Amino acid sequence: MKAIVPVAPADPAAAPQPDPPDRVDASFLESLVGYSARRAAVTTMAAVVEQLTPFELRPVDFSVLSLVARNPGITSRQLCQALEVLPPNLVGIVGALQKRGLVERRPHPLDRRAASLCLTAAGERLTADAERAVAQSDAEIARRLPADESRTLLRLLRALYR
Amino acid sequence: MKAIVPVAPADPAAAPQPDPPDRVDASFLESLVGYSARRAAVTTMAAVVEQLTPFELRPVDFSVLSLVARNPGITSRQLCQALEVLPPNLVGIVGALQKRGLVERRPHPLDRRAASLCLTAAGERLTADAERAVAQSDAEIARRLPADESRTLLRLLRALYR
DNA sequence: TATTGTTATACTCTATAACTATA
DNA sequence: TATAGTTATAGAGTATAACAATA
């Protein structure tokens, strides 16, 4: 609750010069789902970035590896749709992972335009290690939540983006 | 549930070429709070961007205006801390809002290095209108949530980023 | 000496247009 | 004609270093 600003007693010509707030009120912004989701995403992704640094992976690289690991033979187009990445931006991502010997492109059995993406043995190992690190860090973050409401949070977030 | 891949009967030398998945399994990524928060943030922010387009405001411009409206006399540094924007990046944001006649810089009463930011009358009007539009759109998005769990979601998100 | 605000700049992320090879 | 993948490129967003003025 904010105190009523006292009227200047002596100088009616002066503009009502507000004193700078000692405490910033962000309650309106924080009442917005969009603002809060964005802030929470920035915070949690910072932890993910940190976890992935030793693997020399960005979050999007990690997402690609994880999807390829669980969906061997997946195409670039399917990756683009699943991750909401535009095709031109995926080219470099997959290309770099391939150059590092983590991902392989095999001929697609049904469509000669497409490539079937698979992990190499090294890719499998790196992905498993990175998934362990990220999952652990994520569980750490989720411990900020009261009791075990992380499943509630996941359910509500999914309702927003699906 | 995934069917077991049948072993190729005739050619043992062929690498086990997986058929491309017809449905992408993203369940691991979706079990991560970070991934889900990011996806939800992207979805909800897209709606905010759309709402703000007629006002010629980006989300960060809107956030600045809203904070200045509710915290008259706020400084750039306080804005930076509240919104997690780096000082060099705020300069242009506030400068553009000032150039549009929405924000005023007044001399800070206690610190001659700083400026006290206030909205002009036009800024007050635009901010009020934009806040109405964004709040309504946000409530629309929140209706994707079951029952009225939007307050639960806000509480859990805040626990993550505070 | 530390902090507020600023300039210049580099780096990353995201988006668009246009092309090829194939369906 | 439509789609998968690619190239080139533009624009937005984010980050660091260095500086002036003031505390």
mmCIF file with all atom_site columns, N, CA and C (backbone and C1' of nucleotides) in Angstrom, chain C:
data_model
loop_
_atom_site.group_PDB
_atom_site.id
_atom_site.type_symbol
_atom_site.label_atom_id
_atom_site.label_alt_id
_atom_site.label_comp_id
_atom_site.label_asym_id
_atom_site.label_entity_id
_atom_site.label_seq_id
_atom_site.pdbx_PDB_ins_code
_atom_site.Cartn_x
_atom_site.Cartn_y
_atom_site.Cartn_z
_atom_site.occupancy
_atom_site.B_iso_or_equiv
_atom_site.pdbx_formal_charge
_atom_site.auth_seq_id
_atom_site.auth_comp_id
_atom_site.auth_asym_id
_atom_site.auth_atom_id
_atom_site.pdbx_PDB_model_num
ATOM 1   P P     . DT C 1 1  ? 42.444 4.124   -5.474  1.00 0.00 ? 1  DT C P     1
ATOM 2   O "O5'" . DT C 1 1  ? 40.886 3.845   -5.180  1.00 0.00 ? 1  DT C "O5'" 1
ATOM 3   C "C5'" . DT C 1 1  ? 40.540 3.211   -3.941  1.00 0.00 ? 1  DT C "C5'" 1
ATOM 4   C "C4'" . DT C 1 1  ? 39.040 3.108   -3.884  1.00 0.00 ? 1  DT C "C4'" 1
ATOM 5   C "C3'" . DT C 1 1  ? 38.401 2.257   -4.989  1.00 0.00 ? 1  DT C "C3'" 1
ATOM 6   O "O3'" . DT C 1 1  ? 37.496 1.350   -4.410  1.00 0.00 ? 1  DT C "O3'" 1
ATOM 7   C "C1'" . DT C 1 1  ? 37.380 4.388   -4.909  1.00 0.00 ? 1  DT C "C1'" 1
ATOM 8   P P     . DA C 1 2  ? 36.724 0.342   -5.349  1.00 0.00 ? 2  DA C P     1
ATOM 9   O "O5'" . DA C 1 2  ? 35.267 0.987   -5.414  1.00 0.00 ? 2  DA C "O5'" 1
ATOM 10  C "C5'" . DA C 1 2  ? 34.581 1.294   -4.207  1.00 0.00 ? 2  DA C "C5'" 1
ATOM 11  C "C4'" . DA C 1 2  ? 33.188 1.798   -4.506  1.00 0.00 ? 2  DA C "C4'" 1
ATOM 12  C "C3'" . DA C 1 2  ? 32.416 0.975   -5.547  1.00 0.00 ? 2  DA C "C3'" 1
ATOM 13  O "O3'" . DA C 1 2  ? 31.068 0.887   -5.139  1.00 0.00 ? 2  DA C "O3'" 1
ATOM 14  C "C1'" . DA C 1 2  ? 32.635 3.199   -6.309  1.00 0.00 ? 2  DA C "C1'" 1
ATOM 15  P P     . DT C 1 3  ? 30.008 0.125   -6.058  1.00 0.00 ? 3  DT C P     1
ATOM 16  O "O5'" . DT C 1 3  ? 29.226 1.322   -6.773  1.00 0.00 ? 3  DT C "O5'" 1
ATOM 17  C "C5'" . DT C 1 3  ? 28.564 2.296   -5.981  1.00 0.00 ? 3  DT C "C5'" 1
ATOM 18  C "C4'" . DT C 1 3  ? 27.865 3.297   -6.878  1.00 0.00 ? 3  DT C "C4'" 1
ATOM 19  C "C3'" . DT C 1 3  ? 26.985 2.683   -7.974  1.00 0.00 ? 3  DT C "C3'" 1
ATOM 20  O "O3'" . DT C 1 3  ? 25.766 3.383   -8.022  1.00 0.00 ? 3  DT C "O3'" 1
ATOM 21  C "C1'" . DT C 1 3  ? 28.493 4.212   -8.918  1.00 0.00 ? 3  DT C "C1'" 1
ATOM 22  P P     . DT C 1 4  ? 24.543 2.867   -8.891  1.00 0.00 ? 4  DT C P     1
ATOM 23  O "O5'" . DT C 1 4  ? 24.306 4.027   -9.970  1.00 0.00 ? 4  DT C "O5'" 1
ATOM 24  C "C5'" . DT C 1 4  ? 23.971 5.345   -9.554  1.00 0.00 ? 4  DT C "C5'" 1
ATOM 25  C "C4'" . DT C 1 4  ? 23.922 6.252   -10.772 1.00 0.00 ? 4  DT C "C4'" 1
ATOM 26  C "C3'" . DT C 1 4  ? 23.100 5.676   -11.936 1.00 0.00 ? 4  DT C "C3'" 1
ATOM 27  O "O3'" . DT C 1 4  ? 22.131 6.629   -12.345 1.00 0.00 ? 4  DT C "O3'" 1
ATOM 28  C "C1'" . DT C 1 4  ? 25.266 6.326   -12.671 1.00 0.00 ? 4  DT C "C1'" 1
ATOM 29  P P     . DG C 1 5  ? 21.011 6.242   -13.446 1.00 0.00 ? 5  DG C P     1
ATOM 30  O "O5'" . DG C 1 5  ? 21.751 6.593   -14.810 1.00 0.00 ? 5  DG C "O5'" 1
ATOM 31  C "C5'" . DG C 1 5  ? 22.160 7.933   -15.028 1.00 0.00 ? 5  DG C "C5'" 1
ATOM 32  C "C4'" . DG C 1 5  ? 23.095 7.995   -16.217 1.00 0.00 ? 5  DG C "C4'" 1
ATOM 33  C "C3'" . DG C 1 5  ? 22.550 7.404   -17.518 1.00 0.00 ? 5  DG C "C3'" 1
ATOM 34  O "O3'" . DG C 1 5  ? 22.387 8.443   -18.467 1.00 0.00 ? 5  DG C "O3'" 1
ATOM 35  C "C1'" . DG C 1 5  ? 24.819 6.807   -17.151 1.00 0.00 ? 5  DG C "C1'" 1
ATOM 36  P P     . DT C 1 6  ? 21.757 8.161   -19.899 1.00 0.00 ? 6  DT C P     1
ATOM 37  O "O5'" . DT C 1 6  ? 23.013 7.930   -20.840 1.00 0.00 ? 6  DT C "O5'" 1
ATOM 38  C "C5'" . DT C 1 6  ? 24.002 8.959   -20.931 1.00 0.00 ? 6  DT C "C5'" 1
ATOM 39  C "C4'" . DT C 1 6  ? 25.245 8.457   -21.627 1.00 0.00 ? 6  DT C "C4'" 1
ATOM 40  C "C3'" . DT C 1 6  ? 25.009 7.826   -22.988 1.00 0.00 ? 6  DT C "C3'" 1
ATOM 41  O "O3'" . DT C 1 6  ? 25.226 8.814   -23.994 1.00 0.00 ? 6  DT C "O3'" 1
ATOM 42  C "C1'" . DT C 1 6  ? 26.730 6.724   -21.702 1.00 0.00 ? 6  DT C "C1'" 1
ATOM 43  P P     . DT C 1 7  ? 24.968 8.496   -25.513 1.00 0.00 ? 7  DT C P     1
ATOM 44  O "O5'" . DT C 1 7  ? 26.312 7.778   -25.981 1.00 0.00 ? 7  DT C "O5'" 1
ATOM 45  C "C5'" . DT C 1 7  ? 27.523 8.525   -26.089 1.00 0.00 ? 7  DT C "C5'" 1
ATOM 46  C "C4'" . DT C 1 7  ? 28.640 7.626   -26.579 1.00 0.00 ? 7  DT C "C4'" 1
ATOM 47  C "C3'" . DT C 1 7  ? 28.374 6.944   -27.921 1.00 0.00 ? 7  DT C "C3'" 1
ATOM 48  O "O3'" . DT C 1 7  ? 29.363 7.360   -28.868 1.00 0.00 ? 7  DT C "O3'" 1
ATOM 49  C "C1'" . DT C 1 7  ? 29.177 5.390   -26.306 1.00 0.00 ? 7  DT C "C1'" 1
ATOM 50  P P     . DA C 1 8  ? 29.230 6.969   -30.400 1.00 0.00 ? 8  DA C P     1
ATOM 51  O "O5'" . DA C 1 8  ? 30.126 5.655   -30.470 1.00 0.00 ? 8  DA C "O5'" 1
ATOM 52  C "C5'" . DA C 1 8  ? 31.335 5.590   -29.724 1.00 0.00 ? 8  DA C "C5'" 1
ATOM 53  C "C4'" . DA C 1 8  ? 31.886 4.181   -29.788 1.00 0.00 ? 8  DA C "C4'" 1
ATOM 54  C "C3'" . DA C 1 8  ? 31.601 3.443   -31.105 1.00 0.00 ? 8  DA C "C3'" 1
ATOM 55  O "O3'" . DA C 1 8  ? 32.812 2.875   -31.595 1.00 0.00 ? 8  DA C "O3'" 1
ATOM 56  C "C1'" . DA C 1 8  ? 30.933 2.121   -29.268 1.00 0.00 ? 8  DA C "C1'" 1
ATOM 57  P P     . DT C 1 9  ? 32.818 2.131   -33.031 1.00 0.00 ? 9  DT C P     1
ATOM 58  O "O5'" . DT C 1 9  ? 32.727 0.589   -32.612 1.00 0.00 ? 9  DT C "O5'" 1
ATOM 59  C "C5'" . DT C 1 9  ? 33.405 0.147   -31.437 1.00 0.00 ? 9  DT C "C5'" 1
ATOM 60  C "C4'" . DT C 1 9  ? 32.982 -1.255  -31.091 1.00 0.00 ? 9  DT C "C4'" 1
ATOM 61  C "C3'" . DT C 1 9  ? 32.634 -2.143  -32.288 1.00 0.00 ? 9  DT C "C3'" 1
ATOM 62  O "O3'" . DT C 1 9  ? 33.370 -3.341  -32.204 1.00 0.00 ? 9  DT C "O3'" 1
ATOM 63  C "C1'" . DT C 1 9  ? 31.021 -2.353  -30.601 1.00 0.00 ? 9  DT C "C1'" 1
ATOM 64  P P     . DA C 1 10 ? 33.645 -4.222  -33.523 1.00 0.00 ? 10 DA C P     1
ATOM 65  O "O5'" . DA C 1 10 ? 33.567 -5.703  -32.956 1.00 0.00 ? 10 DA C "O5'" 1
ATOM 66  C "C5'" . DA C 1 10 ? 34.003 -5.968  -31.622 1.00 0.00 ? 10 DA C "C5'" 1
ATOM 67  C "C4'" . DA C 1 10 ? 33.140 -7.046  -31.007 1.00 0.00 ? 10 DA C "C4'" 1
ATOM 68  C "C3'" . DA C 1 10 ? 32.799 -8.190  -31.969 1.00 0.00 ? 10 DA C "C3'" 1
ATOM 69  O "O3'" . DA C 1 10 ? 33.011 -9.410  -31.308 1.00 0.00 ? 10 DA C "O3'" 1
ATOM 70  C "C1'" . DA C 1 10 ? 30.829 -7.344  -30.984 1.00 0.00 ? 10 DA C "C1'" 1
ATOM 71  P P     . DC C 1 11 ? 33.246 -10.759 -32.124 1.00 0.00 ? 11 DC C P     1
ATOM 72  O "O5'" . DC C 1 11 ? 32.204 -11.756 -31.449 1.00 0.00 ? 11 DC C "O5'" 1
ATOM 73  C "C5'" . DC C 1 11 ? 31.837 -11.569 -30.072 1.00 0.00 ? 11 DC C "C5'" 1
ATOM 74  C "C4'" . DC C 1 11 ? 30.416 -11.999 -29.852 1.00 0.00 ? 11 DC C "C4'" 1
ATOM 75  C "C3'" . DC C 1 11 ? 29.963 -13.148 -30.761 1.00 0.00 ? 11 DC C "C3'" 1
ATOM 76  O "O3'" . DC C 1 11 ? 29.597 -14.247 -29.954 1.00 0.00 ? 11 DC C "O3'" 1
ATOM 77  C "C1'" . DC C 1 11 ? 28.326 -11.417 -30.654 1.00 0.00 ? 11 DC C "C1'" 1
ATOM 78  P P     . DT C 1 12 ? 29.305 -15.676 -30.664 1.00 0.00 ? 12 DT C P     1
ATOM 79  O "O5'" . DT C 1 12 ? 27.730 -15.843 -30.403 1.00 0.00 ? 12 DT C "O5'" 1
ATOM 80  C "C5'" . DT C 1 12 ? 27.207 -15.503 -29.129 1.00 0.00 ? 12 DT C "C5'" 1
ATOM 81  C "C4'" . DT C 1 12 ? 25.706 -15.302 -29.233 1.00 0.00 ? 12 DT C "C4'" 1
ATOM 82  C "C3'" . DT C 1 12 ? 24.968 -16.425 -29.974 1.00 0.00 ? 12 DT C "C3'" 1
ATOM 83  O "O3'" . DT C 1 12 ? 24.033 -17.003 -29.082 1.00 0.00 ? 12 DT C "O3'" 1
ATOM 84  C "C1'" . DT C 1 12 ? 24.252 -14.280 -30.705 1.00 0.00 ? 12 DT C "C1'" 1
ATOM 85  P P     . DC C 1 13 ? 23.168 -18.263 -29.538 1.00 0.00 ? 13 DC C P     1
ATOM 86  O "O5'" . DC C 1 13 ? 21.755 -17.637 -29.929 1.00 0.00 ? 13 DC C "O5'" 1
ATOM 87  C "C5'" . DC C 1 13 ? 21.233 -16.571 -29.157 1.00 0.00 ? 13 DC C "C5'" 1
ATOM 88  C "C4'" . DC C 1 13 ? 19.991 -16.007 -29.819 1.00 0.00 ? 13 DC C "C4'" 1
ATOM 89  C "C3'" . DC C 1 13 ? 19.131 -17.045 -30.554 1.00 0.00 ? 13 DC C "C3'" 1
ATOM 90  O "O3'" . DC C 1 13 ? 17.782 -16.872 -30.146 1.00 0.00 ? 13 DC C "O3'" 1
ATOM 91  C "C1'" . DC C 1 13 ? 19.607 -15.203 -31.970 1.00 0.00 ? 13 DC C "C1'" 1
ATOM 92  P P     . DT C 1 14 ? 16.628 -17.857 -30.669 1.00 0.00 ? 14 DT C P     1
ATOM 93  O "O5'" . DT C 1 14 ? 15.960 -17.002 -31.841 1.00 0.00 ? 14 DT C "O5'" 1
ATOM 94  C "C5'" . DT C 1 14 ? 15.550 -15.661 -31.591 1.00 0.00 ? 14 DT C "C5'" 1
ATOM 95  C "C4'" . DT C 1 14 ? 15.079 -15.024 -32.874 1.00 0.00 ? 14 DT C "C4'" 1
ATOM 96  C "C3'" . DT C 1 14 ? 14.150 -15.890 -33.724 1.00 0.00 ? 14 DT C "C3'" 1
ATOM 97  O "O3'" . DT C 1 14 ? 12.953 -15.181 -33.945 1.00 0.00 ? 14 DT C "O3'" 1
ATOM 98  C "C1'" . DT C 1 14 ? 15.871 -14.939 -35.047 1.00 0.00 ? 14 DT C "C1'" 1
ATOM 99  P P     . DA C 1 15 ? 11.771 -15.807 -34.869 1.00 0.00 ? 15 DA C P     1
ATOM 100 O "O5'" . DA C 1 15 ? 11.952 -15.084 -36.278 1.00 0.00 ? 15 DA C "O5'" 1
ATOM 101 C "C5'" . DA C 1 15 ? 12.054 -13.665 -36.337 1.00 0.00 ? 15 DA C "C5'" 1
ATOM 102 C "C4'" . DA C 1 15 ? 12.238 -13.209 -37.769 1.00 0.00 ? 15 DA C "C4'" 1
ATOM 103 C "C3'" . DA C 1 15 ? 11.343 -13.932 -38.788 1.00 0.00 ? 15 DA C "C3'" 1
ATOM 104 O "O3'" . DA C 1 15 ? 10.661 -12.964 -39.572 1.00 0.00 ? 15 DA C "O3'" 1
ATOM 105 C "C1'" . DA C 1 15 ? 13.631 -14.049 -39.449 1.00 0.00 ? 15 DA C "C1'" 1
ATOM 106 P P     . DT C 1 16 ? 9.626  -13.460 -40.699 1.00 0.00 ? 16 DT C P     1
ATOM 107 O "O5'" . DT C 1 16 ? 10.421 -13.258 -42.058 1.00 0.00 ? 16 DT C "O5'" 1
ATOM 108 C "C5'" . DT C 1 16 ? 11.083 -12.009 -42.293 1.00 0.00 ? 16 DT C "C5'" 1
ATOM 109 C "C4'" . DT C 1 16 ? 11.711 -11.998 -43.676 1.00 0.00 ? 16 DT C "C4'" 1
ATOM 110 C "C3'" . DT C 1 16 ? 10.889 -12.699 -44.756 1.00 0.00 ? 16 DT C "C3'" 1
ATOM 111 O "O3'" . DT C 1 16 ? 10.815 -11.851 -45.894 1.00 0.00 ? 16 DT C "O3'" 1
ATOM 112 C "C1'" . DT C 1 16 ? 13.092 -13.561 -44.707 1.00 0.00 ? 16 DT C "C1'" 1
ATOM 113 P P     . DA C 1 17 ? 9.939  -12.282 -47.184 1.00 0.00 ? 17 DA C P     1
ATOM 114 O "O5'" . DA C 1 17 ? 11.040 -12.455 -48.324 1.00 0.00 ? 17 DA C "O5'" 1
ATOM 115 C "C5'" . DA C 1 17 ? 12.246 -11.704 -48.259 1.00 0.00 ? 17 DA C "C5'" 1
ATOM 116 C "C4'" . DA C 1 17 ? 13.187 -12.147 -49.365 1.00 0.00 ? 17 DA C "C4'" 1
ATOM 117 C "C3'" . DA C 1 17 ? 12.495 -12.803 -50.557 1.00 0.00 ? 17 DA C "C3'" 1
ATOM 118 O "O3'" . DA C 1 17 ? 13.141 -12.375 -51.758 1.00 0.00 ? 17 DA C "O3'" 1
ATOM 119 C "C1'" . DA C 1 17 ? 14.019 -14.335 -49.600 1.00 0.00 ? 17 DA C "C1'" 1
ATOM 120 P P     . DA C 1 18 ? 12.615 -12.898 -53.168 1.00 0.00 ? 18 DA C P     1
ATOM 121 O "O5'" . DA C 1 18 ? 13.674 -14.027 -53.554 1.00 0.00 ? 18 DA C "O5'" 1
ATOM 122 C "C5'" . DA C 1 18 ? 15.060 -13.745 -53.400 1.00 0.00 ? 18 DA C "C5'" 1
ATOM 123 C "C4'" . DA C 1 18 ? 15.861 -15.003 -53.685 1.00 0.00 ? 18 DA C "C4'" 1
ATOM 124 C "C3'" . DA C 1 18 ? 15.336 -15.835 -54.863 1.00 0.00 ? 18 DA C "C3'" 1
ATOM 125 O "O3'" . DA C 1 18 ? 16.433 -16.250 -55.677 1.00 0.00 ? 18 DA C "O3'" 1
ATOM 126 C "C1'" . DA C 1 18 ? 15.551 -17.188 -52.971 1.00 0.00 ? 18 DA C "C1'" 1
ATOM 127 P P     . DC C 1 19 ? 16.162 -16.839 -57.120 1.00 0.00 ? 19 DC C P     1
ATOM 128 O "O5'" . DC C 1 19 ? 16.742 -18.327 -57.014 1.00 0.00 ? 19 DC C "O5'" 1
ATOM 129 C "C5'" . DC C 1 19 ? 18.124 -18.519 -56.747 1.00 0.00 ? 19 DC C "C5'" 1
ATOM 130 C "C4'" . DC C 1 19 ? 18.355 -19.882 -56.122 1.00 0.00 ? 19 DC C "C4'" 1
ATOM 131 C "C3'" . DC C 1 19 ? 17.950 -21.059 -56.987 1.00 0.00 ? 19 DC C "C3'" 1
ATOM 132 O "O3'" . DC C 1 19 ? 19.098 -21.590 -57.661 1.00 0.00 ? 19 DC C "O3'" 1
ATOM 133 C "C1'" . DC C 1 19 ? 17.437 -21.379 -54.654 1.00 0.00 ? 19 DC C "C1'" 1
ATOM 134 P P     . DT C 1 20 ? 18.900 -22.851 -58.646 1.00 0.00 ? 20 DT C P     1
ATOM 135 O "O5'" . DT C 1 20 ? 18.890 -24.096 -57.661 1.00 0.00 ? 20 DT C "O5'" 1
ATOM 136 C "C5'" . DT C 1 20 ? 20.117 -24.711 -57.239 1.00 0.00 ? 20 DT C "C5'" 1
ATOM 137 C "C4'" . DT C 1 20 ? 19.785 -26.101 -56.737 1.00 0.00 ? 20 DT C "C4'" 1
ATOM 138 C "C3'" . DT C 1 20 ? 18.997 -26.905 -57.737 1.00 0.00 ? 20 DT C "C3'" 1
ATOM 139 O "O3'" . DT C 1 20 ? 19.792 -27.826 -58.498 1.00 0.00 ? 20 DT C "O3'" 1
ATOM 140 C "C1'" . DT C 1 20 ? 18.016 -27.017 -55.512 1.00 0.00 ? 20 DT C "C1'" 1
ATOM 141 P P     . DA C 1 21 ? 20.642 -29.044 -57.965 1.00 0.00 ? 21 DA C P     1
ATOM 142 O "O5'" . DA C 1 21 ? 19.525 -29.995 -57.330 1.00 0.00 ? 21 DA C "O5'" 1
ATOM 143 C "C5'" . DA C 1 21 ? 19.963 -30.870 -56.279 1.00 0.00 ? 21 DA C "C5'" 1
ATOM 144 C "C4'" . DA C 1 21 ? 18.795 -31.594 -55.685 1.00 0.00 ? 21 DA C "C4'" 1
ATOM 145 C "C3'" . DA C 1 21 ? 18.190 -32.662 -56.606 1.00 0.00 ? 21 DA C "C3'" 1
ATOM 146 O "O3'" . DA C 1 21 ? 18.234 -33.900 -55.925 1.00 0.00 ? 21 DA C "O3'" 1
ATOM 147 C "C1'" . DA C 1 21 ? 16.490 -31.327 -55.599 1.00 0.00 ? 21 DA C "C1'" 1
ATOM 148 P P     . DT C 1 22 ? 17.868 -35.240 -56.671 1.00 0.00 ? 22 DT C P     1
ATOM 149 O "O5'" . DT C 1 22 ? 16.392 -35.520 -56.118 1.00 0.00 ? 22 DT C "O5'" 1
ATOM 150 C "C5'" . DT C 1 22 ? 16.209 -35.676 -54.730 1.00 0.00 ? 22 DT C "C5'" 1
ATOM 151 C "C4'" . DT C 1 22 ? 14.751 -35.532 -54.381 1.00 0.00 ? 22 DT C "C4'" 1
ATOM 152 C "C3'" . DT C 1 22 ? 13.823 -36.572 -55.024 1.00 0.00 ? 22 DT C "C3'" 1
ATOM 153 O "O3'" . DT C 1 22 ? 13.338 -37.422 -53.996 1.00 0.00 ? 22 DT C "O3'" 1
ATOM 154 C "C1'" . DT C 1 22 ? 12.872 -34.393 -54.999 1.00 0.00 ? 22 DT C "C1'" 1
ATOM 155 P P     . DA C 1 23 ? 12.302 -38.562 -54.309 1.00 0.00 ? 23 DA C P     1
ATOM 156 O "O5'" . DA C 1 23 ? 10.898 -37.844 -54.033 1.00 0.00 ? 23 DA C "O5'" 1
ATOM 157 C "C5'" . DA C 1 23 ? 10.623 -37.363 -52.736 1.00 0.00 ? 23 DA C "C5'" 1
ATOM 158 C "C4'" . DA C 1 23 ? 9.169  -36.928 -52.605 1.00 0.00 ? 23 DA C "C4'" 1
ATOM 159 C "C3'" . DA C 1 23 ? 8.161  -37.927 -53.155 1.00 0.00 ? 23 DA C "C3'" 1
ATOM 160 O "O3'" . DA C 1 23 ? 7.261  -38.277 -52.123 1.00 0.00 ? 23 DA C "O3'" 1
ATOM 161 C "C1'" . DA C 1 23 ? 7.814  -35.775 -54.108 1.00 0.00 ? 23 DA C "C1'" 1
#
